[in-house]
PDB file of C-alpha atoms in Angstrom:
ATOM      1  CA  MET A   1     -38.044  40.370 -21.854  1.00  0.00           C
ATOM      2  CA  GLU A   2     -38.914  37.976 -24.875  1.00  0.00           C
ATOM      3  CA  ALA A   3     -42.669  37.600 -25.820  1.00  0.00           C
ATOM      4  CA  VAL A   4     -42.073  33.952 -27.449  1.00  0.00           C
ATOM      5  CA  ILE A   5     -39.967  31.597 -26.482  1.00  0.00           C
ATOM      6  CA  LEU A   6     -38.916  27.925 -28.038  1.00  0.00           C
ATOM      7  CA  LYS A   7     -38.656  25.059 -25.428  1.00  0.00           C
ATOM      8  CA  GLY A   8     -37.929  21.487 -26.440  1.00  0.00           C
ATOM      9  CA  ARG A   9     -40.264  18.934 -24.977  1.00  0.00           C
ATOM     10  CA  LYS A  10     -39.532  15.101 -24.914  1.00  0.00           C
ATOM     11  CA  GLU A  11     -42.900  15.167 -27.606  1.00  0.00           C
ATOM     12  CA  GLY A  12     -41.416  17.945 -29.764  1.00  0.00           C
ATOM     13  CA  PHE A  13     -41.678  21.649 -30.082  1.00  0.00           C
ATOM     14  CA  GLU A  14     -43.201  24.239 -28.181  1.00  0.00           C
ATOM     15  CA  LEU A  15     -43.627  28.033 -28.635  1.00  0.00           C
ATOM     16  CA  GLN A  16     -44.860  29.636 -24.976  1.00  0.00           C
ATOM     17  CA  LEU A  17     -46.506  33.437 -26.044  1.00  0.00           C
ATOM     18  CA  ALA A  18     -46.853  35.175 -23.232  1.00  0.00           C
ATOM     19  CA  ASP A  19     -50.028  36.092 -22.191  1.00  0.00           C
ATOM     20  CA  TRP A  20     -48.770  39.463 -20.166  1.00  0.00           C
ATOM     21  CA  ALA A  21     -47.561  40.667 -23.438  1.00  0.00           C
ATOM     22  CA  ASP A  22     -50.447  41.986 -25.951  1.00  0.00           C
ATOM     23  CA  PHE A  23     -50.725  40.462 -29.647  1.00  0.00           C
ATOM     24  CA  GLU A  24     -49.361  42.638 -31.738  1.00  0.00           C
ATOM     25  CA  VAL A  25     -45.738  42.667 -29.911  1.00  0.00           C
ATOM     26  CA  ILE A  26     -45.762  38.463 -30.221  1.00  0.00           C
ATOM     27  CA  MET A  27     -47.078  38.829 -33.406  1.00  0.00           C
ATOM     28  CA  PRO A  28     -43.000  40.607 -34.851  1.00  0.00           C
ATOM     29  CA  GLN A  29     -41.113  38.215 -32.529  1.00  0.00           C
ATOM     30  CA  LEU A  30     -42.995  35.128 -33.697  1.00  0.00           C
ATOM     31  CA  GLU A  31     -42.240  36.314 -37.235  1.00  0.00           C
ATOM     32  CA  THR A  32     -38.144  36.881 -36.194  1.00  0.00           C
ATOM     33  CA  LEU A  33     -38.013  33.417 -34.150  1.00  0.00           C
ATOM     34  CA  LEU A  34     -39.720  31.107 -36.889  1.00  0.00           C
ATOM     35  CA  THR A  35     -37.644  32.961 -40.136  1.00  0.00           C
ATOM     36  CA  GLN A  36     -34.608  32.425 -37.582  1.00  0.00           C
ATOM     37  CA  LEU A  37     -35.542  29.134 -37.003  1.00  0.00           C
ATOM     38  CA  ASN A  38     -36.264  28.467 -40.976  1.00  0.00           C
ATOM     39  CA  HIS A  39     -32.906  29.369 -41.813  1.00  0.00           C
ATOM     40  CA  ASP A  40     -30.540  27.854 -39.225  1.00  0.00           C
ATOM     41  CA  THR A  41     -31.930  24.677 -38.800  1.00  0.00           C
ATOM     42  CA  ALA A  42     -32.349  21.216 -40.900  1.00  0.00           C
ATOM     43  CA  THR A  43     -35.297  20.897 -43.825  1.00  0.00           C
ATOM     44  CA  GLU A  44     -36.836  18.666 -42.128  1.00  0.00           C
ATOM     45  CA  ALA A  45     -40.535  19.695 -41.347  1.00  0.00           C
ATOM     46  CA  VAL A  46     -41.576  20.912 -37.644  1.00  0.00           C
ATOM     47  CA  ALA A  47     -45.086  20.835 -36.314  1.00  0.00           C
ATOM     48  CA  PHE A  48     -45.549  22.851 -33.018  1.00  0.00           C
ATOM     49  CA  VAL A  49     -47.404  23.136 -30.150  1.00  0.00           C
ATOM     50  CA  LEU A  50     -48.300  26.987 -29.202  1.00  0.00           C
ATOM     51  CA  GLU A  51     -49.027  27.166 -25.312  1.00  0.00           C
ATOM     52  CA  THR A  52     -50.423  30.162 -24.889  1.00  0.00           C
ATOM     53  CA  GLY A  53     -51.084  30.556 -21.001  1.00  0.00           C
ATOM     54  CA  ASN A  54     -53.798  32.859 -19.423  1.00  0.00           C
ATOM     55  CA  ARG A  55     -55.075  33.949 -22.956  1.00  0.00           C
ATOM     56  CA  LEU A  56     -57.434  32.840 -25.235  1.00  0.00           C
ATOM     57  CA  LEU A  57     -56.854  33.579 -28.868  1.00  0.00           C
ATOM     58  CA  VAL A  58     -59.994  34.974 -30.396  1.00  0.00           C
ATOM     59  CA  ASP A  59     -60.602  33.977 -33.956  1.00  0.00           C
ATOM     60  CA  ASN A  60     -58.953  36.523 -36.219  1.00  0.00           C
ATOM     61  CA  GLN A  61     -55.993  36.208 -34.332  1.00  0.00           C
ATOM     62  CA  VAL A  62     -55.396  32.522 -34.397  1.00  0.00           C
ATOM     63  CA  GLN A  63     -56.336  32.992 -38.071  1.00  0.00           C
ATOM     64  CA  ARG A  64     -53.006  35.770 -38.620  1.00  0.00           C
ATOM     65  CA  ILE A  65     -51.033  32.641 -37.091  1.00  0.00           C
ATOM     66  CA  GLU A  66     -51.810  30.329 -38.900  1.00  0.00           C
ATOM     67  CA  GLU A  67     -51.108  32.773 -42.227  1.00  0.00           C
ATOM     68  CA  LEU A  68     -47.407  33.529 -40.757  1.00  0.00           C
ATOM     69  CA  PHE A  69     -46.929  29.981 -41.016  1.00  0.00           C
ATOM     70  CA  ASP A  70     -48.003  29.838 -44.113  1.00  0.00           C
ATOM     71  CA  ARG A  71     -45.226  31.648 -45.104  1.00  0.00           C
ATOM     72  CA  PHE A  72     -42.693  29.022 -43.166  1.00  0.00           C
ATOM     73  CA  PRO A  73     -44.224  25.399 -46.097  1.00  0.00           C
ATOM     74  CA  ARG A  74     -41.840  22.880 -43.443  1.00  0.00           C
ATOM     75  CA  PHE A  75     -43.432  24.572 -39.852  1.00  0.00           C
ATOM     76  CA  SER A  76     -46.546  24.123 -38.798  1.00  0.00           C
ATOM     77  CA  ILE A  77     -49.216  24.114 -36.030  1.00  0.00           C
ATOM     78  CA  LYS A  78     -49.938  20.629 -34.230  1.00  0.00           C
ATOM     79  CA  GLN A  79     -51.881  22.243 -31.885  1.00  0.00           C
ATOM     80  CA  ILE A  80     -52.808  25.638 -29.924  1.00  0.00           C
ATOM     81  CA  HIS A  81     -52.922  24.837 -25.781  1.00  0.00           C
ATOM     82  CA  SER A  82     -54.421  27.940 -23.645  1.00  0.00           C
ATOM     83  CA  LEU A  83     -54.571  27.670 -19.389  1.00  0.00           C
ATOM     84  CA  VAL A  84     -58.205  29.304 -19.756  1.00  0.00           C
ATOM     85  CA  GLY A  85     -61.614  28.433 -21.944  1.00  0.00           C
ATOM     86  CA  ASN A  86     -64.694  29.700 -23.854  1.00  0.00           C
ATOM     87  CA  VAL A  87     -66.759  30.041 -20.854  1.00  0.00           C
ATOM     88  CA  GLU A  88     -69.708  28.499 -23.152  1.00  0.00           C
ATOM     89  CA  GLU A  89     -67.996  25.858 -24.876  1.00  0.00           C
ATOM     90  CA  LEU A  90     -66.266  25.344 -20.749  1.00  0.00           C
ATOM     91  CA  ARG A  91     -70.188  25.363 -19.825  1.00  0.00           C
ATOM     92  CA  ALA A  92     -71.512  22.755 -21.990  1.00  0.00           C
ATOM     93  CA  ARG A  93     -68.840  19.647 -21.736  1.00  0.00           C
ATOM     94  CA  TYR A  94     -69.520  20.515 -18.078  1.00  0.00           C
ATOM     95  CA  GLN A  95     -73.004  19.791 -18.914  1.00  0.00           C
ATOM     96  CA  GLN A  96     -71.805  17.103 -20.735  1.00  0.00           C
ATOM     97  CA  ALA A  97     -70.250  15.434 -17.558  1.00  0.00           C
ATOM     98  CA  MET A  98     -72.171  15.531 -14.547  1.00  0.00           C
ATOM     99  CA  PRO A  99     -74.995  13.544 -14.342  1.00  0.00           C
ATOM    100  CA  HIS A 100     -78.737  14.937 -14.991  1.00  0.00           C
ATOM    101  CA  LEU A 101     -81.457  14.485 -12.665  1.00  0.00           C
ATOM    102  CA  ALA A 102     -84.700  14.224 -13.328  1.00  0.00           C
ATOM    103  CA  GLY A 103     -88.192  13.303 -12.868  1.00  0.00           C
ATOM    104  CA  GLY A 104     -92.205  13.689 -13.215  1.00  0.00           C
ATOM    105  CA  VAL A 105     -94.123  12.485 -16.066  1.00  0.00           C
ATOM    106  CA  ILE A 106     -92.702  12.226 -19.758  1.00  0.00           C
ATOM    107  CA  ARG A 107     -96.034  11.476 -21.598  1.00  0.00           C
ATOM    108  CA  SER A 108     -96.290   9.867 -24.893  1.00  0.00           C
ATOM    109  CA  GLY A 109     -95.651  11.067 -27.348  1.00  0.00           C
ATOM    110  CA  GLN A 110     -93.294  13.152 -25.916  1.00  0.00           C
ATOM    111  CA  ILE A 111     -89.191  12.934 -26.921  1.00  0.00           C
ATOM    112  CA  VAL A 112     -87.511  14.709 -23.604  1.00  0.00           C
ATOM    113  CA  GLU A 113     -83.325  14.959 -23.925  1.00  0.00           C
ATOM    114  CA  TYR A 114     -80.275  15.686 -21.916  1.00  0.00           C
ATOM    115  CA  PRO A 115     -76.689  16.591 -22.983  1.00  0.00           C
ATOM    116  CA  GLY A 116     -75.267  13.387 -20.949  1.00  0.00           C
ATOM    117  CA  ASP A 117     -75.839  10.837 -18.258  1.00  0.00           C
ATOM    118  CA  VAL A 118     -79.358  11.127 -17.025  1.00  0.00           C
ATOM    119  CA  ILE A 119     -80.665   9.354 -14.078  1.00  0.00           C
ATOM    120  CA  PHE A 120     -84.805   9.652 -14.020  1.00  0.00           C
ATOM    121  CA  THR A 121     -86.986   8.875 -11.521  1.00  0.00           C
ATOM    122  CA  GLY A 122     -90.997   9.992 -12.503  1.00  0.00           C
ATOM    123  CA  SER A 123     -93.465   8.178 -14.940  1.00  0.00           C
ATOM    124  CA  LEU A 124     -92.809   7.284 -18.182  1.00  0.00           C
ATOM    125  CA  HIS A 125     -95.916   6.800 -20.783  1.00  0.00           C
ATOM    126  CA  LYS A 126     -95.879   4.439 -23.674  1.00  0.00           C
ATOM    127  CA  SER A 127     -93.925   5.645 -26.689  1.00  0.00           C
ATOM    128  CA  ALA A 128     -92.692   8.278 -24.328  1.00  0.00           C
ATOM    129  CA  THR A 129     -88.546   9.477 -25.358  1.00  0.00           C
ATOM    130  CA  ILE A 130     -85.678  10.445 -23.104  1.00  0.00           C
ATOM    131  CA  LYS A 131     -82.654  10.753 -25.449  1.00  0.00           C
ATOM    132  CA  GLN A 132     -79.002  11.251 -24.142  1.00  0.00           C
ATOM    133  CA  ARG A 133     -75.490  11.066 -24.673  1.00  0.00           C
ATOM    134  CA  GLY A 134     -74.361   9.562 -22.057  1.00  0.00           C
ATOM    135  CA  ALA A 135     -75.588   6.555 -19.386  1.00  0.00           C
ATOM    136  CA  SER A 136     -78.736   6.457 -18.202  1.00  0.00           C
ATOM    137  CA  SER A 137     -80.040   5.430 -15.485  1.00  0.00           C
ATOM    138  CA  SER A 138     -84.467   4.615 -14.582  1.00  0.00           C
ATOM    139  CA  TRP A 139     -85.968   4.311 -11.586  1.00  0.00           C
ATOM    140  CA  ALA A 140     -89.639   5.341 -13.406  1.00  0.00           C
ATOM    141  CA  THR A 141     -92.738   3.853 -13.103  1.00  0.00           C
ATOM    142  CA  TYR A 142     -93.805   3.042 -16.667  1.00  0.00           C
ATOM    143  CA  ARG A 143     -97.530   3.500 -17.555  1.00  0.00           C
ATOM    144  CA  ALA A 144     -98.874   2.041 -21.006  1.00  0.00           C
TER     145      ALA A 144
END
């Protein structure tokens, strides 16, 4: 069974790297396919989307794939897509997307930061600062 499959899509070409296959099995098959495509196709530039399914490539694997593509100047990687993600990146994206409910007292000179939207209920003193990367709503008591 092939570990690397070429698919033609409306948006362009996709290389599917089988998530069940060992990376060391994928690399020679990818090299063989790129060599064959380089020999058999026209001379125009082609950008590929690499679909990895349930496999998250680590940095050195991405580097090895990029080095392989560097050997074929008219081929490039448009995007590497996976159905899974890095836990830390997903957690940060989730925290930015969800609204933060905050309350209490923020005193003069204090700076409180939130990664996304914030709904603040509480007491906000003069010269206190709430920073957020998204929208804010406040039902606060403002104190001078």
